Amino acid sequence: MRTLHKLHKLIFIYILINFISLPIRAKCLTDPNLIINSKSAILITHQTSSIIYEKNAYDKFYPASTTKILTAIVVLETLDLNERVEVSKKASSINGTKVGLCQGGLYTVEDLLYGLLLNSGNDCAIALAEHTCGSEENFSKLMNKKAKTIGAYYSNFVNASGLHNDKHYTCAYDLSKILSYAIKNKKFIEISTSKSHDILGTSGDSFNIYNQNQLILKNGKYYYEHALLGKTGFTTPAQYTFAASARNNNVDLIAVALKASSKDEYLQDIINLFNYGFSKIKKISISSK
């Protein structure tokens, strides 16, 4: 009986540990005065990860090229920026948006990260993944491990680019956690806030790339003065996706919009989320007493 009692006790402890280790979903935080047209969205504070607003934030959606936020973080934490990466046939011939890397060409990790985050180059994503882990499949295992470490428990990544795969998915909550983690990295911020960059290959080939984030393009229709950085995405199944951060009075906000019907829709949604958040949050100084 004593052995049985110990067994029951061990089973209880095991269940308790596994229960408390599960992520806890926040209560739905909506506001009838805030109109968000994207199918899923979330707004959180970077400093405390507090959820200010959410809409279907834990439902499964496809991330498209917002995947590259996680790809960049894994690379930044694994490789030296000055390493030379040789581009494979797979990387140079990949579908979708790409910089135009030449098969057999050599490029620095840093240059490929610019191509990844500014131009959303799928060729840059594949080249970096293969150089890091030997194959994109092995790299995706590293991505999933990192995502869980960050606290993104509702996602699964099978590639570095975000090209559509039914098994490649995330949710707005997870993506907000991933971007919030990413902006702790100074190099990630430096690259993502750059307006343009020149990629130089060892064979004399060069590419001029430009930031696609319309929130930071001055004189543009959707320029937002508090915007820090962001990553766009699109595939037909995912539709338009966007994850962005903004900073005002030393408060950082992270906003995500998934499955928007157009660029106009997600840009306006993100701006509405930021304006809403900054109107609700103020930093105050507390007396030392």
mmCIF file of C-alpha atoms in Angstrom:
data_model
loop_
_atom_site.group_PDB
_atom_site.id
_atom_site.type_symbol
_atom_site.label_atom_id
_atom_site.label_comp_id
_atom_site.label_asym_id
_atom_site.label_seq_id
_atom_site.Cartn_x
_atom_site.Cartn_y
_atom_site.Cartn_z
ATOM 1 C CA MET A 1 0.000 0.000 0.000
ATOM 2 C CA ARG A 2 2.860 2.346 0.848
ATOM 3 C CA THR A 3 4.394 1.712 -2.619
ATOM 4 C CA LEU A 4 1.037 2.382 -4.284
ATOM 5 C CA HIS A 5 0.685 5.602 -2.296
ATOM 6 C CA LYS A 6 4.148 6.734 -3.462
ATOM 7 C CA LEU A 7 3.241 5.898 -7.053
ATOM 8 C CA HIS A 8 0.040 7.969 -6.839
ATOM 9 C CA LYS A 9 2.039 10.832 -5.351
ATOM 10 C CA LEU A 10 4.600 10.700 -8.179
ATOM 11 C CA ILE A 11 1.853 10.620 -10.804
ATOM 12 C CA PHE A 12 0.198 13.655 -9.188
ATOM 13 C CA ILE A 13 3.484 15.583 -9.134
ATOM 14 C CA TYR A 14 4.151 14.687 -12.790
ATOM 15 C CA ILE A 15 0.686 15.884 -13.847
ATOM 16 C CA LEU A 16 1.049 19.082 -11.810
ATOM 17 C CA ILE A 17 4.464 19.924 -13.300
ATOM 18 C CA ASN A 18 3.243 19.344 -16.830
ATOM 19 C CA PHE A 19 0.062 21.323 -16.204
ATOM 20 C CA ILE A 20 1.792 24.402 -14.849
ATOM 21 C CA SER A 21 4.366 24.329 -17.671
ATOM 22 C CA LEU A 22 1.672 24.781 -20.313
ATOM 23 C CA PRO A 23 1.212 28.315 -21.684
ATOM 24 C CA ILE A 24 -1.835 30.061 -20.275
ATOM 25 C CA ARG A 25 -4.068 31.885 -22.721
ATOM 26 C CA ALA A 26 -5.074 35.378 -21.789
ATOM 27 C CA LYS A 27 -8.676 36.421 -21.477
ATOM 28 C CA CYS A 28 -9.980 37.853 -24.759
ATOM 29 C CA LEU A 29 -9.215 41.579 -24.812
ATOM 30 C CA THR A 30 -11.281 43.419 -27.377
ATOM 31 C CA ASP A 31 -12.715 46.897 -27.745
ATOM 32 C CA PRO A 32 -15.824 47.691 -29.822
ATOM 33 C CA ASN A 33 -14.328 51.083 -30.660
ATOM 34 C CA LEU A 34 -11.278 49.513 -32.303
ATOM 35 C CA ILE A 35 -11.996 48.125 -35.770
ATOM 36 C CA ILE A 36 -9.479 45.534 -36.976
ATOM 37 C CA ASN A 37 -10.229 43.911 -40.331
ATOM 38 C CA SER A 38 -7.453 41.320 -40.429
ATOM 39 C CA LYS A 39 -8.676 37.867 -39.451
ATOM 40 C CA SER A 40 -6.264 37.714 -36.525
ATOM 41 C CA ALA A 41 -4.386 40.381 -34.586
ATOM 42 C CA ILE A 42 -2.662 41.126 -31.323
ATOM 43 C CA LEU A 43 -1.062 44.073 -29.533
ATOM 44 C CA ILE A 44 1.363 43.524 -26.654
ATOM 45 C CA THR A 45 3.866 45.530 -24.652
ATOM 46 C CA HIS A 46 7.469 44.546 -25.287
ATOM 47 C CA GLN A 47 8.625 45.327 -21.765
ATOM 48 C CA THR A 48 6.061 43.175 -19.918
ATOM 49 C CA SER A 49 4.428 41.054 -22.668
ATOM 50 C CA SER A 50 1.054 42.319 -21.444
ATOM 51 C CA ILE A 51 -1.730 41.845 -23.981
ATOM 52 C CA ILE A 52 -3.583 45.085 -24.709
ATOM 53 C CA TYR A 53 -5.796 43.790 -27.519
ATOM 54 C CA GLU A 54 -6.334 40.490 -29.265
ATOM 55 C CA LYS A 55 -8.513 39.036 -31.991
ATOM 56 C CA ASN A 56 -8.324 35.297 -32.678
ATOM 57 C CA ALA A 57 -4.765 35.560 -31.360
ATOM 58 C CA TYR A 58 -4.331 31.848 -30.644
ATOM 59 C CA ASP A 59 -5.964 30.512 -33.807
ATOM 60 C CA LYS A 60 -3.744 28.824 -36.385
ATOM 61 C CA PHE A 61 -2.739 30.924 -39.415
ATOM 62 C CA TYR A 62 0.059 30.795 -41.975
ATOM 63 C CA PRO A 63 2.865 33.320 -41.335
ATOM 64 C CA ALA A 64 4.279 33.685 -44.879
ATOM 65 C CA SER A 65 7.503 35.750 -44.781
ATOM 66 C CA THR A 66 7.062 36.934 -41.187
ATOM 67 C CA THR A 67 8.736 33.544 -40.652
ATOM 68 C CA LYS A 68 11.996 35.293 -41.517
ATOM 69 C CA ILE A 69 12.019 37.067 -38.133
ATOM 70 C CA LEU A 70 12.710 33.739 -36.464
ATOM 71 C CA THR A 71 15.110 32.703 -39.240
ATOM 72 C CA ALA A 72 17.142 35.867 -38.653
ATOM 73 C CA ILE A 73 17.310 35.349 -34.887
ATOM 74 C CA VAL A 74 18.515 31.756 -35.211
ATOM 75 C CA VAL A 75 21.201 32.876 -37.674
ATOM 76 C CA LEU A 76 22.271 35.866 -35.572
ATOM 77 C CA GLU A 77 22.692 33.657 -32.521
ATOM 78 C CA THR A 78 24.534 30.905 -34.407
ATOM 79 C CA LEU A 79 26.785 32.354 -37.115
ATOM 80 C CA ASP A 80 29.517 34.979 -37.386
ATOM 81 C CA LEU A 81 28.401 37.913 -39.523
ATOM 82 C CA ASN A 82 31.593 37.805 -41.586
ATOM 83 C CA GLU A 83 31.308 34.151 -42.565
ATOM 84 C CA ARG A 84 31.068 33.479 -46.296
ATOM 85 C CA VAL A 85 28.043 31.523 -47.488
ATOM 86 C CA GLU A 86 28.067 29.597 -50.756
ATOM 87 C CA VAL A 87 24.711 29.607 -52.527
ATOM 88 C CA SER A 88 23.320 26.237 -53.601
ATOM 89 C CA LYS A 89 21.242 25.468 -56.680
ATOM 90 C CA LYS A 90 18.178 25.066 -54.438
ATOM 91 C CA ALA A 91 18.674 28.515 -52.923
ATOM 92 C CA SER A 92 19.286 30.294 -56.228
ATOM 93 C CA SER A 93 16.273 28.693 -57.935
ATOM 94 C CA ILE A 94 13.733 29.000 -55.109
ATOM 95 C CA ASN A 95 10.302 30.441 -55.953
ATOM 96 C CA GLY A 96 8.765 33.662 -54.741
ATOM 97 C CA THR A 97 10.494 36.893 -53.724
ATOM 98 C CA LYS A 98 14.260 36.743 -53.994
ATOM 99 C CA VAL A 99 17.321 38.949 -54.276
ATOM 100 C CA GLY A 100 18.746 37.052 -57.244
ATOM 101 C CA LEU A 101 21.721 35.274 -55.675
ATOM 102 C CA CYS A 102 23.934 33.353 -58.091
ATOM 103 C CA GLN A 103 24.483 29.625 -57.687
ATOM 104 C CA GLY A 104 27.996 29.094 -56.349
ATOM 105 C CA GLY A 105 28.278 32.742 -55.341
ATOM 106 C CA LEU A 106 29.813 33.669 -52.001
ATOM 107 C CA TYR A 107 28.155 36.264 -49.771
ATOM 108 C CA THR A 108 28.632 37.265 -46.150
ATOM 109 C CA VAL A 109 26.119 36.215 -43.523
ATOM 110 C CA GLU A 110 25.522 39.907 -42.788
ATOM 111 C CA ASP A 111 24.665 40.739 -46.403
ATOM 112 C CA LEU A 112 22.298 37.781 -46.618
ATOM 113 C CA LEU A 113 20.542 38.909 -43.429
ATOM 114 C CA TYR A 114 19.929 42.289 -45.072
ATOM 115 C CA GLY A 115 18.525 40.500 -48.108
ATOM 116 C CA LEU A 116 16.394 38.353 -45.804
ATOM 117 C CA LEU A 117 14.863 41.160 -43.732
ATOM 118 C CA LEU A 118 14.748 44.123 -46.144
ATOM 119 C CA ASN A 119 13.961 42.417 -49.433
ATOM 120 C CA SER A 120 12.387 39.249 -47.964
ATOM 121 C CA GLY A 121 14.683 37.133 -50.128
ATOM 122 C CA ASN A 122 13.715 33.468 -50.115
ATOM 123 C CA ASP A 123 17.086 32.709 -51.692
ATOM 124 C CA CYS A 124 18.794 34.374 -48.723
ATOM 125 C CA ALA A 125 16.683 32.308 -46.302
ATOM 126 C CA ILE A 126 17.603 28.998 -47.937
ATOM 127 C CA ALA A 127 21.299 29.881 -48.254
ATOM 128 C CA LEU A 128 21.508 30.866 -44.576
ATOM 129 C CA ALA A 129 19.583 27.788 -43.416
ATOM 130 C CA GLU A 130 21.762 25.398 -45.418
ATOM 131 C CA HIS A 131 24.961 27.075 -44.244
ATOM 132 C CA THR A 132 23.835 26.935 -40.600
ATOM 133 C CA CYS A 133 22.610 23.343 -40.411
ATOM 134 C CA GLY A 134 23.447 21.628 -43.676
ATOM 135 C CA SER A 135 19.820 21.516 -44.786
ATOM 136 C CA GLU A 136 16.626 23.509 -44.432
ATOM 137 C CA GLU A 137 15.008 20.542 -42.679
ATOM 138 C CA ASN A 138 17.650 20.549 -39.950
ATOM 139 C CA PHE A 139 17.429 24.321 -39.682
ATOM 140 C CA SER A 140 13.669 24.173 -39.135
ATOM 141 C CA LYS A 141 14.296 21.900 -36.133
ATOM 142 C CA LEU A 142 16.478 24.630 -34.695
ATOM 143 C CA MET A 143 13.727 27.171 -35.421
ATOM 144 C CA ASN A 144 11.128 25.115 -33.544
ATOM 145 C CA LYS A 145 13.458 24.643 -30.599
ATOM 146 C CA LYS A 146 14.091 28.385 -30.429
ATOM 147 C CA ALA A 147 10.383 29.188 -30.769
ATOM 148 C CA LYS A 148 9.559 27.013 -27.753
ATOM 149 C CA THR A 149 12.352 28.649 -25.763
ATOM 150 C CA ILE A 150 10.876 32.066 -26.575
ATOM 151 C CA GLY A 151 7.406 30.931 -25.489
ATOM 152 C CA ALA A 152 5.837 30.419 -28.928
ATOM 153 C CA TYR A 153 4.117 27.108 -28.194
ATOM 154 C CA TYR A 154 1.383 27.144 -30.839
ATOM 155 C CA SER A 155 3.637 27.217 -33.927
ATOM 156 C CA ASN A 156 5.394 24.761 -36.187
ATOM 157 C CA PHE A 157 8.012 25.732 -38.775
ATOM 158 C CA VAL A 158 9.164 23.489 -41.631
ATOM 159 C CA ASN A 159 11.145 26.009 -43.690
ATOM 160 C CA ALA A 160 13.187 29.187 -43.316
ATOM 161 C CA SER A 161 11.380 31.321 -45.888
ATOM 162 C CA GLY A 162 7.687 31.083 -45.075
ATOM 163 C CA LEU A 163 6.732 29.576 -48.432
ATOM 164 C CA HIS A 164 3.439 27.773 -47.996
ATOM 165 C CA ASN A 165 3.280 24.367 -46.380
ATOM 166 C CA ASP A 166 0.213 23.089 -44.523
ATOM 167 C CA LYS A 167 2.484 22.042 -41.648
ATOM 168 C CA HIS A 168 4.084 25.485 -41.411
ATOM 169 C CA TYR A 169 1.917 27.661 -39.183
ATOM 170 C CA THR A 170 1.819 30.072 -36.271
ATOM 171 C CA CYS A 171 -0.615 32.367 -34.444
ATOM 172 C CA ALA A 172 -0.621 36.079 -33.707
ATOM 173 C CA TYR A 173 0.336 35.525 -30.069
ATOM 174 C CA ASP A 174 3.385 33.424 -30.960
ATOM 175 C CA LEU A 175 4.521 35.852 -33.629
ATOM 176 C CA SER A 176 4.301 38.759 -31.193
ATOM 177 C CA LYS A 177 6.488 36.824 -28.741
ATOM 178 C CA ILE A 178 9.019 36.071 -31.479
ATOM 179 C CA LEU A 179 9.266 39.705 -32.607
ATOM 180 C CA SER A 180 9.430 40.926 -29.012
ATOM 181 C CA TYR A 181 12.389 38.613 -28.498
ATOM 182 C CA ALA A 182 13.997 39.694 -31.773
ATOM 183 C CA ILE A 183 14.078 43.397 -30.914
ATOM 184 C CA LYS A 184 16.309 42.609 -27.956
ATOM 185 C CA ASN A 185 19.018 41.961 -30.540
ATOM 186 C CA LYS A 186 20.798 45.180 -31.572
ATOM 187 C CA LYS A 187 21.931 43.797 -34.917
ATOM 188 C CA PHE A 188 18.386 42.720 -35.766
ATOM 189 C CA ILE A 189 17.220 46.292 -35.104
ATOM 190 C CA GLU A 190 20.129 47.779 -37.074
ATOM 191 C CA ILE A 191 19.335 45.673 -40.138
ATOM 192 C CA SER A 192 15.558 46.000 -39.950
ATOM 193 C CA THR A 193 15.618 49.787 -39.607
ATOM 194 C CA SER A 194 17.985 50.327 -42.555
ATOM 195 C CA LYS A 195 16.425 52.032 -45.556
ATOM 196 C CA SER A 196 18.638 50.225 -48.087
ATOM 197 C CA HIS A 197 21.713 48.053 -48.465
ATOM 198 C CA ASP A 198 24.160 46.899 -51.140
ATOM 199 C CA ILE A 199 24.874 43.172 -51.279
ATOM 200 C CA LEU A 200 28.284 42.421 -52.779
ATOM 201 C CA GLY A 201 29.260 38.987 -54.056
ATOM 202 C CA THR A 202 32.819 37.725 -54.475
ATOM 203 C CA SER A 203 32.280 37.377 -58.240
ATOM 204 C CA GLY A 204 31.648 41.091 -58.639
ATOM 205 C CA ASP A 205 27.848 40.758 -58.640
ATOM 206 C CA SER A 206 25.931 43.248 -56.536
ATOM 207 C CA PHE A 207 22.341 43.916 -55.577
ATOM 208 C CA ASN A 208 20.729 47.112 -54.322
ATOM 209 C CA ILE A 209 17.890 46.298 -51.944
ATOM 210 C CA TYR A 210 15.384 48.508 -50.148
ATOM 211 C CA ASN A 211 13.276 48.219 -47.015
ATOM 212 C CA GLN A 212 9.719 47.109 -47.827
ATOM 213 C CA ASN A 213 8.211 48.291 -44.531
ATOM 214 C CA GLN A 214 5.951 51.200 -45.507
ATOM 215 C CA LEU A 215 5.561 52.366 -41.913
ATOM 216 C CA ILE A 216 9.114 53.757 -41.916
ATOM 217 C CA LEU A 217 9.107 55.269 -45.419
ATOM 218 C CA LYS A 218 8.826 59.051 -44.985
ATOM 219 C CA ASN A 219 6.370 60.844 -47.259
ATOM 220 C CA GLY A 220 4.583 57.533 -47.835
ATOM 221 C CA LYS A 221 0.852 57.098 -47.326
ATOM 222 C CA TYR A 222 1.338 54.883 -44.262
ATOM 223 C CA TYR A 223 4.377 56.504 -42.681
ATOM 224 C CA TYR A 224 4.085 56.205 -38.895
ATOM 225 C CA GLU A 225 6.386 58.420 -36.852
ATOM 226 C CA HIS A 226 6.673 55.975 -33.946
ATOM 227 C CA ALA A 227 7.341 52.892 -36.089
ATOM 228 C CA LEU A 228 10.572 51.080 -35.284
ATOM 229 C CA LEU A 229 10.647 48.090 -37.637
ATOM 230 C CA GLY A 230 8.479 45.391 -39.191
ATOM 231 C CA LYS A 231 8.379 42.331 -41.413
ATOM 232 C CA THR A 232 5.830 41.800 -44.159
ATOM 233 C CA GLY A 233 4.621 38.570 -45.733
ATOM 234 C CA PHE A 234 2.368 37.200 -48.456
ATOM 235 C CA THR A 235 1.357 33.867 -49.939
ATOM 236 C CA THR A 236 -2.008 33.037 -51.489
ATOM 237 C CA PRO A 237 -3.115 30.784 -48.580
ATOM 238 C CA ALA A 238 -1.722 33.114 -45.893
ATOM 239 C CA GLN A 239 -2.836 36.293 -47.655
ATOM 240 C CA TYR A 240 -1.131 39.405 -46.234
ATOM 241 C CA THR A 241 0.723 39.200 -42.919
ATOM 242 C CA PHE A 242 2.631 41.782 -40.918
ATOM 243 C CA ALA A 243 4.471 41.971 -37.600
ATOM 244 C CA ALA A 244 5.770 45.349 -36.449
ATOM 245 C CA SER A 245 7.040 47.286 -33.462
ATOM 246 C CA ALA A 246 6.756 50.925 -32.484
ATOM 247 C CA ARG A 247 8.348 53.056 -29.781
ATOM 248 C CA ASN A 248 6.970 56.156 -28.060
ATOM 249 C CA ASN A 249 8.110 57.720 -24.768
ATOM 250 C CA ASN A 250 10.296 54.663 -24.035
ATOM 251 C CA VAL A 251 7.344 52.307 -24.419
ATOM 252 C CA ASP A 252 7.704 49.578 -27.056
ATOM 253 C CA LEU A 253 4.629 47.947 -28.554
ATOM 254 C CA ILE A 254 4.437 44.851 -30.750
ATOM 255 C CA ALA A 255 1.547 44.457 -33.195
ATOM 256 C CA VAL A 256 0.703 41.541 -35.476
ATOM 257 C CA ALA A 257 -1.938 41.235 -38.201
ATOM 258 C CA LEU A 258 -2.566 37.923 -39.972
ATOM 259 C CA LYS A 259 -4.653 37.059 -43.013
ATOM 260 C CA ALA A 260 -5.432 40.575 -44.152
ATOM 261 C CA SER A 261 -7.046 40.916 -47.558
ATOM 262 C CA SER A 262 -4.619 43.624 -48.748
ATOM 263 C CA LYS A 263 -1.559 45.655 -47.792
ATOM 264 C CA ASP A 264 -3.795 48.639 -47.122
ATOM 265 C CA GLU A 265 -5.799 46.556 -44.672
ATOM 266 C CA TYR A 266 -2.902 45.293 -42.581
ATOM 267 C CA LEU A 267 -1.087 48.641 -42.589
ATOM 268 C CA GLN A 268 -4.171 50.473 -41.357
ATOM 269 C CA ASP A 269 -4.849 47.742 -38.788
ATOM 270 C CA ILE A 270 -1.307 47.970 -37.417
ATOM 271 C CA ILE A 271 -1.456 51.773 -37.204
ATOM 272 C CA ASN A 272 -4.838 51.568 -35.450
ATOM 273 C CA LEU A 273 -3.413 49.068 -32.972
ATOM 274 C CA PHE A 274 -0.402 51.245 -32.201
ATOM 275 C CA ASN A 275 -2.497 54.387 -31.762
ATOM 276 C CA TYR A 276 -4.858 52.475 -29.501
ATOM 277 C CA GLY A 277 -2.002 51.088 -27.424
ATOM 278 C CA PHE A 278 -0.170 54.367 -26.959
ATOM 279 C CA SER A 279 -3.423 56.027 -25.917
ATOM 280 C CA LYS A 280 -3.888 53.414 -23.197
ATOM 281 C CA ILE A 281 -0.340 53.144 -21.815
ATOM 282 C CA LYS A 282 1.700 55.786 -20.087
ATOM 283 C CA LYS A 283 4.971 55.397 -18.183
ATOM 284 C CA ILE A 284 4.971 57.098 -14.797
ATOM 285 C CA SER A 285 7.780 57.763 -12.347
ATOM 286 C CA ILE A 286 7.195 56.462 -8.820
ATOM 287 C CA SER A 287 8.747 58.292 -5.879
ATOM 288 C CA SER A 288 11.613 56.473 -4.170
ATOM 289 C CA LYS A 289 9.600 56.813 -0.972
#
